[in-house]
Amino acid sequence: MKSKTYELCEFLTDVVQVEKLAVQFPHRVGYHQSCHGLRELRLGAASELMPPPDDAAVGNNESKTHRLLRMVEGLELVTLERSDECCGFGGAFAVGEEAVSCMMGQDRIADHQQAGAEVIVANDMSCLMHMDGLIRRQKQNLPVMHIAELLAGNKLPRNGKTQP
Amino acid sequence: MTHGVSDHPQKAAEFIADSQRAHWHDGALWFVRDKRDAAARSVPEWEQLRETAKQIKAHSLSRLPDYLEEFERKATALGAQVHWARDAQEHNEIVYGILKAGGVRRVVKSKSMLTEECHLNPFLEQHGIEVVDTDLGERIVQLRQEPPSHIVLPAIHIKKEEVGDCFHEHLGTEAGATDPAYLTEAARQHLRERFMQADAGITGVNFAIAETGGFVVCTNEGNADLGVSLPKLHIACMGLEKIIPRAADLGVFLRLLARSATGQPITTYSSHFHGPRADGALHIVLVDNGRSALQQSEEHQRALSCIRCGACLNTCPVYRRSGGHSYETPVPGPIGSILAPSRDPGKYASLPFACSLCGSCTDVCPVKIDIHHQLLTWRRELAESGHLDWKKRWSMRLAGVVLGRVWLYRFAGKAMRTVMPLLPRFLKYNPLNAWGKQRELPPMPRKSFREQYRRRHGK
Ligand code: SF4
């Protein structure tokens, strides 16, 4: 099953081998690296791992999704203070360890805000559902988008509504 | 030994209630993680070193009895006396026996997680022996009568103002003093006196070498050296898993240990001991206390490779925000959450769940223990052995029923999409809904993915 299943961005970069995208998104984007994409599927190099010596130039945590995002016209990736810290969703953890989970999510959101992101983008819906839940409770203005929405050419969500 | 069941979520929530402090704690440990990253990056062959360390440990564990016996032979030939302790109680009794025979009243002890695990201090104190922890951080928590909150940085949860208050009360420093240099100097003078008065020194062991019968103790303050250089009696307490085959292997671990622990290229003092000093005695106590059971477990044997560097604690987003004491075990954090349930699954059942499974610990670990996968394994084992509370049990059972039946899953989804938007807010956000305490529920889509897909493709 593993050899026949791909994560979306992995499929686009490795199988379809996308080099160009006809997509515009003129916004400052905060990219959240979801842990399971990063440390289980290895879509990018986790910040804990040290690049081999001959790979030092690409060792700056650049993932497959980063590569696709860089093909989007007008898109500016903001620099986070903690490039791949967990958002705290973690399935049952989100309710079993409610206090820690929410503090983790809150800290991630704050990092994207201080970096000047207009939107948080991720490959994993559950991370987004968790952070979006916190953002909406606090009535903050920071939309979230799944990477597929962005790559499909959707616009920045306004007032919590998807803009196709 | 079960006194009360540990409740990590509750303890964590209490720690987080002081949000400023929790953020300060998180920042202090992230700073150490950052230093570790810089130090690791300076070694081009870092990942290769980790792999080598992992293999040496795996090999040592696969032949543990042989290497331990070799170590005993070589250490004895060097003039040390080797003791074997089955559990914490036996360990404490052996140590006390040695001290009693030597007429010892005062002991200085350098950092040793093993003696914490065995609760040696209270045991010796009950028998009228004064024990002074000589690692600065450990001395601070000892004076405050609390356990360490971290295996490398025992007092990381304490602010310098609080250290000032503690020293004012116990060491007579000026009230309100916070200058680290001043406070450290006061501690130094205080400890120096204790070193001079001590009749025996106890140390831990970082690495014991089968081939030579020698062992290595790593400290940053040199307190282990002073503690065994002044008194004539040295007792070294070590867990069985500290053994490595050859002296040549040491280089691998010393390079990894300090960089992973604090971001230093090497610990300030790596002291090698080969037998007793000319006019003294050296006792080595080898402690099992559940380790051979772990060694027999195919799932958890790898946890014994741990070199107690603390990197998995520093990187853990949960540990950083919940504090070491929330784990209520001598070794907290990710690795502690693997070790504790093996000792007492009933008491520590909440720990493997104090984890979002982000996997950062596994990638940071210098000996490549698959920490987060082992925590996942523990969850399954705890469920199978009936150690989960009713909430976890029933929610898992319910999820199993719904996810195991396609029709029920589809029906439940449809029901949610229909009913949820109609419910008034107070019915959705009630005390039973932990999700909704600080978060909104996701807006319900009108159609499921399956329905949309069918419509578009006319199937
Ligand atoms: S499990 Fe690994 S990272 Fe954690 S303390 Fe042990 S050696 Fe260090």
Tab-separated table of C-alpha atoms and ligand atoms in Angstrom, chain B residues 150-152 257 260-261 302-315 331-336 338-339 360-371, ligand 1:
chain	number	residue	atom	x	y	z
B	150	HIS	CA	14.883	17.423	34.237
B	151	ILE	CA	17.574	14.758	33.951
B	152	VAL	CA	20.365	17.129	32.896
B	257	LEU	CA	26.295	13.264	24.696
B	260	SER	CA	22.799	16.615	22.489
B	261	ALA	CA	22.491	17.589	26.139
B	302	ARG	CA	15.767	-0.190	22.588
B	303	ALA	CA	14.721	2.206	25.332
B	304	LEU	CA	17.675	0.851	27.323
B	305	SER	CA	20.052	2.481	24.836
B	306	CYS	CA	19.253	5.846	26.390
B	307	ILE	CA	22.333	7.821	27.465
B	308	ARG	CA	20.237	10.317	29.466
B	309	CYS	CA	21.213	13.340	27.425
B	310	GLY	CA	17.857	15.040	27.910
B	311	ALA	CA	17.523	16.123	24.266
B	312	CYS	CA	14.131	14.469	23.902
B	313	LEU	CA	12.881	16.472	26.874
B	314	ASN	CA	14.190	19.744	25.457
B	315	THR	CA	12.592	19.190	22.095
B	331	VAL	CA	12.878	10.509	34.454
B	332	PRO	CA	10.231	12.747	32.854
B	333	GLY	CA	9.554	13.578	29.221
B	334	PRO	CA	9.371	11.211	26.247
B	335	ILE	CA	11.912	8.642	27.427
B	336	GLY	CA	10.493	8.730	30.946
B	338	ILE	CA	8.442	4.759	28.045
B	339	LEU	CA	10.378	3.728	31.152
B	360	SER	CA	10.680	15.228	17.203
B	361	CYS	CA	12.158	13.148	20.045
B	362	THR	CA	12.948	10.274	17.716
B	363	ASP	CA	14.823	12.543	15.311
B	364	VAL	CA	16.746	14.327	18.045
B	365	CYS	CA	17.773	11.217	20.003
B	366	PRO	CA	21.529	10.627	19.675
B	367	VAL	CA	21.100	6.854	19.877
B	368	LYS	CA	18.098	6.820	17.538
B	369	ILE	CA	15.549	5.303	19.872
B	370	ASP	CA	12.187	5.233	18.078
B	371	ILE	CA	10.689	7.021	21.048
C	1	SF4	S1	15.963	8.845	24.849
C	1	SF4	FE1	17.555	9.620	23.488
C	1	SF4	S2	17.206	11.847	23.476
C	1	SF4	FE2	16.077	11.046	25.247
C	1	SF4	S3	17.489	11.253	26.968
C	1	SF4	FE3	17.750	9.180	26.125
C	1	SF4	S4	19.434	9.375	24.678
C	1	SF4	FE4	18.729	11.441	25.080
